[in-house]
Coordinates of C-alpha atoms in Angstrom, one line a residue:
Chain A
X1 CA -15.3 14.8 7.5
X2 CA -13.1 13.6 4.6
X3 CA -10.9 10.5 4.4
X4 CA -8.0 10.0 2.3
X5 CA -7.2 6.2 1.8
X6 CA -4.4 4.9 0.2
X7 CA -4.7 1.5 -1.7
X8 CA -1.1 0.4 -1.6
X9 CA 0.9 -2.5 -1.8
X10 CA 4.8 -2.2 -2.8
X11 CA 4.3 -5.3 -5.3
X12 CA 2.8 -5.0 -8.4
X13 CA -0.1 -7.2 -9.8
X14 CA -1.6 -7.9 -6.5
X15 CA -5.2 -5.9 -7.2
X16 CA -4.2 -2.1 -6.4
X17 CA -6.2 -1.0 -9.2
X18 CA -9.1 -3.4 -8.7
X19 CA -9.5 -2.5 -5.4
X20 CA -9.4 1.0 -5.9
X21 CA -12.0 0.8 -8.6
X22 CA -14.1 -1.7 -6.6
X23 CA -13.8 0.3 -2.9
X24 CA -14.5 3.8 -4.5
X25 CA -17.5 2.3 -6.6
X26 CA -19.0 0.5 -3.0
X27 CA -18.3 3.8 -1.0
X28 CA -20.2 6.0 -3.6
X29 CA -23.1 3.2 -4.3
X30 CA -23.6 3.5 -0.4
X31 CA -24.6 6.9 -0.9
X32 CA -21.2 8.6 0.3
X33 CA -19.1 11.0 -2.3
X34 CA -16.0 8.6 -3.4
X35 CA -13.1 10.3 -6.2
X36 CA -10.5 7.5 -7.4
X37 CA -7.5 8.7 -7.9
X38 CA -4.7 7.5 -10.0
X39 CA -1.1 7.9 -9.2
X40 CA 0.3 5.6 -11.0
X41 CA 1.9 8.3 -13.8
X42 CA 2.9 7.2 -16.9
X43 CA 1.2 3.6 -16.2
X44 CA -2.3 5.1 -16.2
X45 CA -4.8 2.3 -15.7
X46 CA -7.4 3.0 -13.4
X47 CA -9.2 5.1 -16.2
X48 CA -9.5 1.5 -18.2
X49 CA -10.6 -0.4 -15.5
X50 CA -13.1 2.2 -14.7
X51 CA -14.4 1.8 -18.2
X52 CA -13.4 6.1 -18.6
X53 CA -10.2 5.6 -20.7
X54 CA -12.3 7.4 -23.8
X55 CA -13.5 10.5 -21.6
X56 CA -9.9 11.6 -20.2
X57 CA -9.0 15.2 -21.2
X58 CA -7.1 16.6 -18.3
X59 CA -5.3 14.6 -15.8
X60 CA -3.7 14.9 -12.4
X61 CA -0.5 16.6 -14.1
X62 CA -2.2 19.1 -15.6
X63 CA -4.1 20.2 -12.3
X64 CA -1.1 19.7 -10.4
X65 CA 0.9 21.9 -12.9
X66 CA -2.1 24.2 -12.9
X67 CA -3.0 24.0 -16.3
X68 CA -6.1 22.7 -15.6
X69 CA -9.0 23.3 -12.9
X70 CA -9.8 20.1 -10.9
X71 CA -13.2 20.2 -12.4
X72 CA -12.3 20.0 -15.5
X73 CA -10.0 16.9 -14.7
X74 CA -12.3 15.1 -12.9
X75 CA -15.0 12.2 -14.5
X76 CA -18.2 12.0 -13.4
X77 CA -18.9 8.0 -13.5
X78 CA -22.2 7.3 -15.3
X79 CA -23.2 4.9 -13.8
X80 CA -23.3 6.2 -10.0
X81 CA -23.4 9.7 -9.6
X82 CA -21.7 10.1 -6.7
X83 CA -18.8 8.5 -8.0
X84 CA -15.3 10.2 -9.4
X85 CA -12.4 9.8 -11.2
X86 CA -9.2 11.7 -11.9
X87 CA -7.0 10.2 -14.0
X88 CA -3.1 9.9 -14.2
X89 CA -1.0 11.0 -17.5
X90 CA -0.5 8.4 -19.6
X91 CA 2.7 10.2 -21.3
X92 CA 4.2 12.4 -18.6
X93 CA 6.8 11.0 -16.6
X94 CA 6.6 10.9 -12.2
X95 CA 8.8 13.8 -11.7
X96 CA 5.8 16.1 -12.9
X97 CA 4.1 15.5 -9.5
X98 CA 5.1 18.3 -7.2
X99 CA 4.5 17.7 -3.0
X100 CA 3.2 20.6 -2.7
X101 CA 0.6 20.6 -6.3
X102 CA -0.3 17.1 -4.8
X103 CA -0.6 18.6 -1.3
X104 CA -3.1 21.2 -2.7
X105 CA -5.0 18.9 -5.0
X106 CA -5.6 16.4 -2.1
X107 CA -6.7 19.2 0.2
X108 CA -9.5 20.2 -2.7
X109 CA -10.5 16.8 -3.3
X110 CA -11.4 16.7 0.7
X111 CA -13.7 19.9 0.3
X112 CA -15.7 17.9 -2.7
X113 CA -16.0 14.5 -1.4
X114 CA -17.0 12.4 1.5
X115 CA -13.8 9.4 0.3
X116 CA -10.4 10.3 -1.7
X117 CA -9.4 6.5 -2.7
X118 CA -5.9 7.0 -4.3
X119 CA -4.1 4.4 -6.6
X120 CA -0.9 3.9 -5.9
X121 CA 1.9 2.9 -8.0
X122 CA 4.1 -0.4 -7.2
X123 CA 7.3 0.1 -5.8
X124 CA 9.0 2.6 -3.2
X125 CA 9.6 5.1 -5.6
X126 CA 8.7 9.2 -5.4
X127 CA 4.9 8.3 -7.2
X128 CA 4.5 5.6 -4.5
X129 CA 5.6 8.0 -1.3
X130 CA 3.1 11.2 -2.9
X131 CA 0.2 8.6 -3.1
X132 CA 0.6 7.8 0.7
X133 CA 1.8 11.1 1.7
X134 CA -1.7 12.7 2.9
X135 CA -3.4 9.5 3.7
X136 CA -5.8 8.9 7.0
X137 CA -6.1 5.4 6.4
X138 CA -4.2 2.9 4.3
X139 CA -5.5 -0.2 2.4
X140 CA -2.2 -2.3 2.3
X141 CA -3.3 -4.9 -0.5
X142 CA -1.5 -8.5 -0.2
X143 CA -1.2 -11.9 -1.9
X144 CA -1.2 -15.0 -0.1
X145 CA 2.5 -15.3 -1.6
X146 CA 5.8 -14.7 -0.2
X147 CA 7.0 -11.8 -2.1
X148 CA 3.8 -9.6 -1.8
X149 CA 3.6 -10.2 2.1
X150 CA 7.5 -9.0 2.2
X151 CA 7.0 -6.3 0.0
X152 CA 3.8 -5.2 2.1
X153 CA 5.9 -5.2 5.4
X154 CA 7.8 -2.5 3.7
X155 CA 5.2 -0.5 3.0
X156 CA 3.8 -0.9 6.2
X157 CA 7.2 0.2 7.3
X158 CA 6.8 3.6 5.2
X159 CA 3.5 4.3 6.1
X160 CA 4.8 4.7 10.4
X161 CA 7.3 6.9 9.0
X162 CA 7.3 8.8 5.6
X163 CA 3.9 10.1 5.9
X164 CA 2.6 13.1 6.9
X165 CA 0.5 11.9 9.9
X166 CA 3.8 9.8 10.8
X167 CA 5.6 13.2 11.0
X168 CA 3.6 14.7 12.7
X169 CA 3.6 12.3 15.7
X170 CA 0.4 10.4 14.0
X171 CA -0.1 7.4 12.5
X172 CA -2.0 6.3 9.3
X173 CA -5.1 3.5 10.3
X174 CA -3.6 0.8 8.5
X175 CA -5.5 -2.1 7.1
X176 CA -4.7 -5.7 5.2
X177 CA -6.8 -6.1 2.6
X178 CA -5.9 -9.8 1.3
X179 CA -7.0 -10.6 -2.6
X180 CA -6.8 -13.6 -4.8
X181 CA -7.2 -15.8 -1.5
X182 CA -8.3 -19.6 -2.5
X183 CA -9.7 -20.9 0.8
X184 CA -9.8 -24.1 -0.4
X185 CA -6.2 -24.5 -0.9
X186 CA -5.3 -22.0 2.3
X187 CA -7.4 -25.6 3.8
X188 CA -5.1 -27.8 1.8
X189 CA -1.4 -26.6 2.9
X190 CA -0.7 -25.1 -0.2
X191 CA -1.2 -21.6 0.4
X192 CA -0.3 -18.8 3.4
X193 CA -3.7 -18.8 5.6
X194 CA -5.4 -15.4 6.2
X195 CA -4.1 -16.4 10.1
X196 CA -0.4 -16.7 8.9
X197 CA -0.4 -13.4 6.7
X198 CA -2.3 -11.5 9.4
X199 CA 0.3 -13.1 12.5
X200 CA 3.4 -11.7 10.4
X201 CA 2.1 -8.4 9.9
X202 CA -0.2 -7.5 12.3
X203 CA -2.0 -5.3 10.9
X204 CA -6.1 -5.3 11.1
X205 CA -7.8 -7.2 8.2
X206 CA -10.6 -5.1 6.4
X207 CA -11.8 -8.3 4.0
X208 CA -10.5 -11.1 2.2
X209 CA -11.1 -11.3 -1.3
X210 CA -11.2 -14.6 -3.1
X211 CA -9.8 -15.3 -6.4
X212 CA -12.7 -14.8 -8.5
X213 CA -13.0 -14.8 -12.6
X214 CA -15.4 -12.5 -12.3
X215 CA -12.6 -9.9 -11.6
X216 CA -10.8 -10.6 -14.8
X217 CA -14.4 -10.0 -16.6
X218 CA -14.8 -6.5 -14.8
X219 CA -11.6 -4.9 -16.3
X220 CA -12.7 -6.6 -19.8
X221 CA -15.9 -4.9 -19.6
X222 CA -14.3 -1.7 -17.8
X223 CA -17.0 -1.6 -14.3
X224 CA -16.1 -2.2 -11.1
X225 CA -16.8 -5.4 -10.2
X226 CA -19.5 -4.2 -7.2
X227 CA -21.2 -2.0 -10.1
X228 CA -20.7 -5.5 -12.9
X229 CA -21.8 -8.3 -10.6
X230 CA -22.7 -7.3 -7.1
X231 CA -23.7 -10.4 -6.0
X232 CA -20.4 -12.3 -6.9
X233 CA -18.4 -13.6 -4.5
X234 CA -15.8 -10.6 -4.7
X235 CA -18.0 -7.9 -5.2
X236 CA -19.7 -9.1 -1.6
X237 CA -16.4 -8.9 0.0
X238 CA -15.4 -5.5 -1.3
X239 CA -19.4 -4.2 0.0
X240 CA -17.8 -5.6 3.5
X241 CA -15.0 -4.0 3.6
X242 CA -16.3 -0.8 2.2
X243 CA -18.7 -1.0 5.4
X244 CA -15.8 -1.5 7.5
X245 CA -13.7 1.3 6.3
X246 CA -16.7 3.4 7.4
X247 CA -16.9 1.8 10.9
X248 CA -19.3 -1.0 10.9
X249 CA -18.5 -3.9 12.8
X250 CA -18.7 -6.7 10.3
X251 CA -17.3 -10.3 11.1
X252 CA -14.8 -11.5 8.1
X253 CA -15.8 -14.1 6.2
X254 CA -14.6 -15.4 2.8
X255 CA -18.0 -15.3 0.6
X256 CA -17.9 -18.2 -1.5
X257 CA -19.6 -18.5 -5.0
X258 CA -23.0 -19.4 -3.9
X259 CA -26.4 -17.6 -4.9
X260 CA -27.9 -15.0 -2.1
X261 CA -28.2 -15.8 1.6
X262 CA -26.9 -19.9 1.8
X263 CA -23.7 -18.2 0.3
X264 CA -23.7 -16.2 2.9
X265 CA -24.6 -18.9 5.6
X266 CA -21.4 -21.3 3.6
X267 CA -19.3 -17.8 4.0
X268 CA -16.8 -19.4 6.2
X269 CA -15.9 -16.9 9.9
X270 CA -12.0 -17.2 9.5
X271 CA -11.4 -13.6 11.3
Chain B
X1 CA 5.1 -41.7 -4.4
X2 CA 4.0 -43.0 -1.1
X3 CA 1.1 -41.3 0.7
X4 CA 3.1 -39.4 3.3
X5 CA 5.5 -37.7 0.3
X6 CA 2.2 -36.5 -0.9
X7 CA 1.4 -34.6 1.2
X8 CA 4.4 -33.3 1.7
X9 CA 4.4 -31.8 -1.3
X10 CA 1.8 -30.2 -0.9
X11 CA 2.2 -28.5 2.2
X12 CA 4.3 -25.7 1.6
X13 CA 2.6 -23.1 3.3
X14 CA 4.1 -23.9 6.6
X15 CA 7.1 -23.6 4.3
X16 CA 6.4 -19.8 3.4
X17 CA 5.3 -18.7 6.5
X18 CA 8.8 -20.3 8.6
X19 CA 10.9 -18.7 5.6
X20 CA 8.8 -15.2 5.6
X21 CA 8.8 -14.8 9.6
X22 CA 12.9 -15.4 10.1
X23 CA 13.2 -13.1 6.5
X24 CA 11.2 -10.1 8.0
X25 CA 12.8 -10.3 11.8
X26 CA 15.9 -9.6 9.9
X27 CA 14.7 -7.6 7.3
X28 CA 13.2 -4.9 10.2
X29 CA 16.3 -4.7 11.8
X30 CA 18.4 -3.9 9.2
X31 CA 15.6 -1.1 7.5
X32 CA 15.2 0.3 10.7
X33 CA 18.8 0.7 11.7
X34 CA 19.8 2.2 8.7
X35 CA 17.3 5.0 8.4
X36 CA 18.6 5.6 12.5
X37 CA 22.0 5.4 11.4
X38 CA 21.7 7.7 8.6
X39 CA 19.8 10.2 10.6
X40 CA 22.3 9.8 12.9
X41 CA 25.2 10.3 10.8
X42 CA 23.5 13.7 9.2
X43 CA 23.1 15.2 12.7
X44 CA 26.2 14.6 14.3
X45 CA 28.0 15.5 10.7
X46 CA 26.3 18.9 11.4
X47 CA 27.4 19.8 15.0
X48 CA 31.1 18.4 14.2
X49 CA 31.3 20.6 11.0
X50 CA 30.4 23.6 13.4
X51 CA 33.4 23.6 14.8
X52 CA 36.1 20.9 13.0
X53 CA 36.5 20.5 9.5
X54 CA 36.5 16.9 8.7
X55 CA 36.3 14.9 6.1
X56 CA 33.1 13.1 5.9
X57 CA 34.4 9.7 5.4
X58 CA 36.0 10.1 8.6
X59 CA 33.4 9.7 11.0
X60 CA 31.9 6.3 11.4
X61 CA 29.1 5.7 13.2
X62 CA 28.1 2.1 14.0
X63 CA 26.1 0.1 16.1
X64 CA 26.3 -3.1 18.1
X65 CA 22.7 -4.7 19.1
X66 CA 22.9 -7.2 21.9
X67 CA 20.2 -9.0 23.8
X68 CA 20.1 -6.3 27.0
X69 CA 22.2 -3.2 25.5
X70 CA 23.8 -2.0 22.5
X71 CA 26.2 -0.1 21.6
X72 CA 26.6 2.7 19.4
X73 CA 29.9 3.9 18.4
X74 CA 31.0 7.3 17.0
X75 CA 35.1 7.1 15.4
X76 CA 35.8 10.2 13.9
X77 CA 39.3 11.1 12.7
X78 CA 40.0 14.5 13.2
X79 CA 43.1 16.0 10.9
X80 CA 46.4 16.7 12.8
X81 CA 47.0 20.5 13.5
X82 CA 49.9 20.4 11.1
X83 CA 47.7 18.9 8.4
X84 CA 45.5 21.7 8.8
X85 CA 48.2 24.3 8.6
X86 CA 49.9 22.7 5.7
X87 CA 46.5 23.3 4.1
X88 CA 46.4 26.4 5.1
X89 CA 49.4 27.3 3.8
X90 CA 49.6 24.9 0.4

């Protein structure tokens, strides 16, 4: 059975396109089908981050519009064959995406794969409100910063209402996926604690993801960081919370930059 | 700089978190009253336009939230009948 998960956020800059690239990239290294999925029109940059920028000939847009079959949209990843990408257009503007051409393309993209990971856009605009539209579950990414966690109670606000599971009389699984988290100053006073963030918007957390610059060198070499370096510390959380989104029980722990098992046995429980 | 003003300054988390939980108490109210409000406002615009022609901007609909009950309050101005025959007419 399918899942479509929306990686969300309402801010910008917080790791929506990271953690697209790094979830779909765990998912399909696990074995599972995984497409990514870029909303974000106009702003493409999941195709960059997934190293594909050079291989784009079609685009959502065009498949949505019908000018183009979903197969010939979609990027096979070279790397791991069982991962996917369809890429936004780069010079279209927002209003080219139709609810009911993304309706369709969403309920294709559940026949082919096992995880639809879509890439939202910031903001609470229309490209935002497509991308969570069809969603079963929704990653709600989040800084330990004041704006991002106001921004994301928003969101979470939209996703109990605006989707189409919401409609219906449903909900959307929601979960807090919390990035560029320093523990050691979270210790200090000078940043929100995973306990604070999670207390003010109660949502469940699926992994904590610590500031890393690791990241920064995946999107300069254009891999997901769990394909780049997937015994970092950040690739290790995103393996977690790629086993939690399909149902294993993990406890979460914040993996600290240590080699093998004695990072694991430093990786502090905070959750 | 003494030792306490130290850390002080450091500690703003505490900071973030007291100004984040009074922001978002208020902030739900308000996002989740006006979406109500507006739906509100649509529907009842519908029935009344069934049967009276009114201007929009003259039904208000508001609403009072107090600790045990709140009230909601619907004002809507409906034209005198020699307004409407003036209309009519003119």
């Amino acid at each position: 059975m399918a899942k479509v998960v929306v990686v969300t956020s309402g801010k910008g800059g917080v790791g929506k396109t990271t953690s697209t690239a790094a979830l779909g990239a765990a998912l399909a290294q696990s074995g599972d089908t995984a497409v990514v999925v870029d909303f974000d029109v106009g702003l493409r940059n999941l195709d960059l981050v997934m190293g594909a920028e050079r291989r784009v000939v079609f685009d959502l847009i065009n498949v949505v519009q019908g000018d183009a079959k979903l197969n010939q949209a979609l990027i096979r990843d070279k790397r791991v064959e069982t991962l996917s990408l369809l890429p936004a257009s780069q010079t279209r503007d927002k209003d080219a995406l139709t609810s009911e051409g993304v309706a369709r393309v969403i309920a294709e993209l559940r026949e082919k794969f096992d995880w639809v990971i879509c890439d939202s856009p910031a903001g609470i605009e229309k490209g935002a409100m497509l991308a969570m539209r069809h969603a079963d579950i929704a990653v709600v990414v989040t800084n330990p910063e004041v704006s991002s966690v106001r921004d994301s109670d928003r969101i979470i606000g939209m996703l109990d209402s605006k989707t189409e599971r919401a409609e219906q009389g449903g909900r959307v699984e929601k979960h807090l996926l919390l990035t560029r988290y320093d523990p050691a100053r979270a210790a200090r006073g000078e940043m929100l604690k995973t306990e604070d963030v999670l207390e003010i918007l109660s949502i469940p957390l699926l992994g904590i993801i610590p500031e890393n610059e690791e990241v920064l060198r995946a999107s300069n070499m254009g891999a997901p960081i769990t394909l780049l370096n997937p015994t970092s510390a950040p690739a290790r959380a995103y393996f977690d919370a790629a086993k939690r989104l399909k149902g294993e029980k993990l406890d979460v722990v914040v993996p600290l930059e240590r080699k093998g098992f004695i990072g694991r046995l430093f990786g502090r429980r905070v959750a | 700089m003494n030792l306490i003003s130290l850390f002080r300054r450091n500690n703003s988390a505490p900071v973030a978190r007291e100004r984040l939980q009074v922001l978002l108490a208020h902030e739900r109210v308000i996002v989740g009253k006006s979406d109500l409000l507006a739906t509100l406002q649509e529907e009842i615009m519908a029935v009344i336009a069934k049967h009276i022609a009114v201007d929009r901007d003259k039904v208000q609909i508001k609403m009072d939230r107090g600790d045990s009950v709140s009230m909601l309050e619907i004002d809507v101005e409906v034209p005198s009948p020699e307004k409407i025959r003036a209309a009519a007419e003119g």
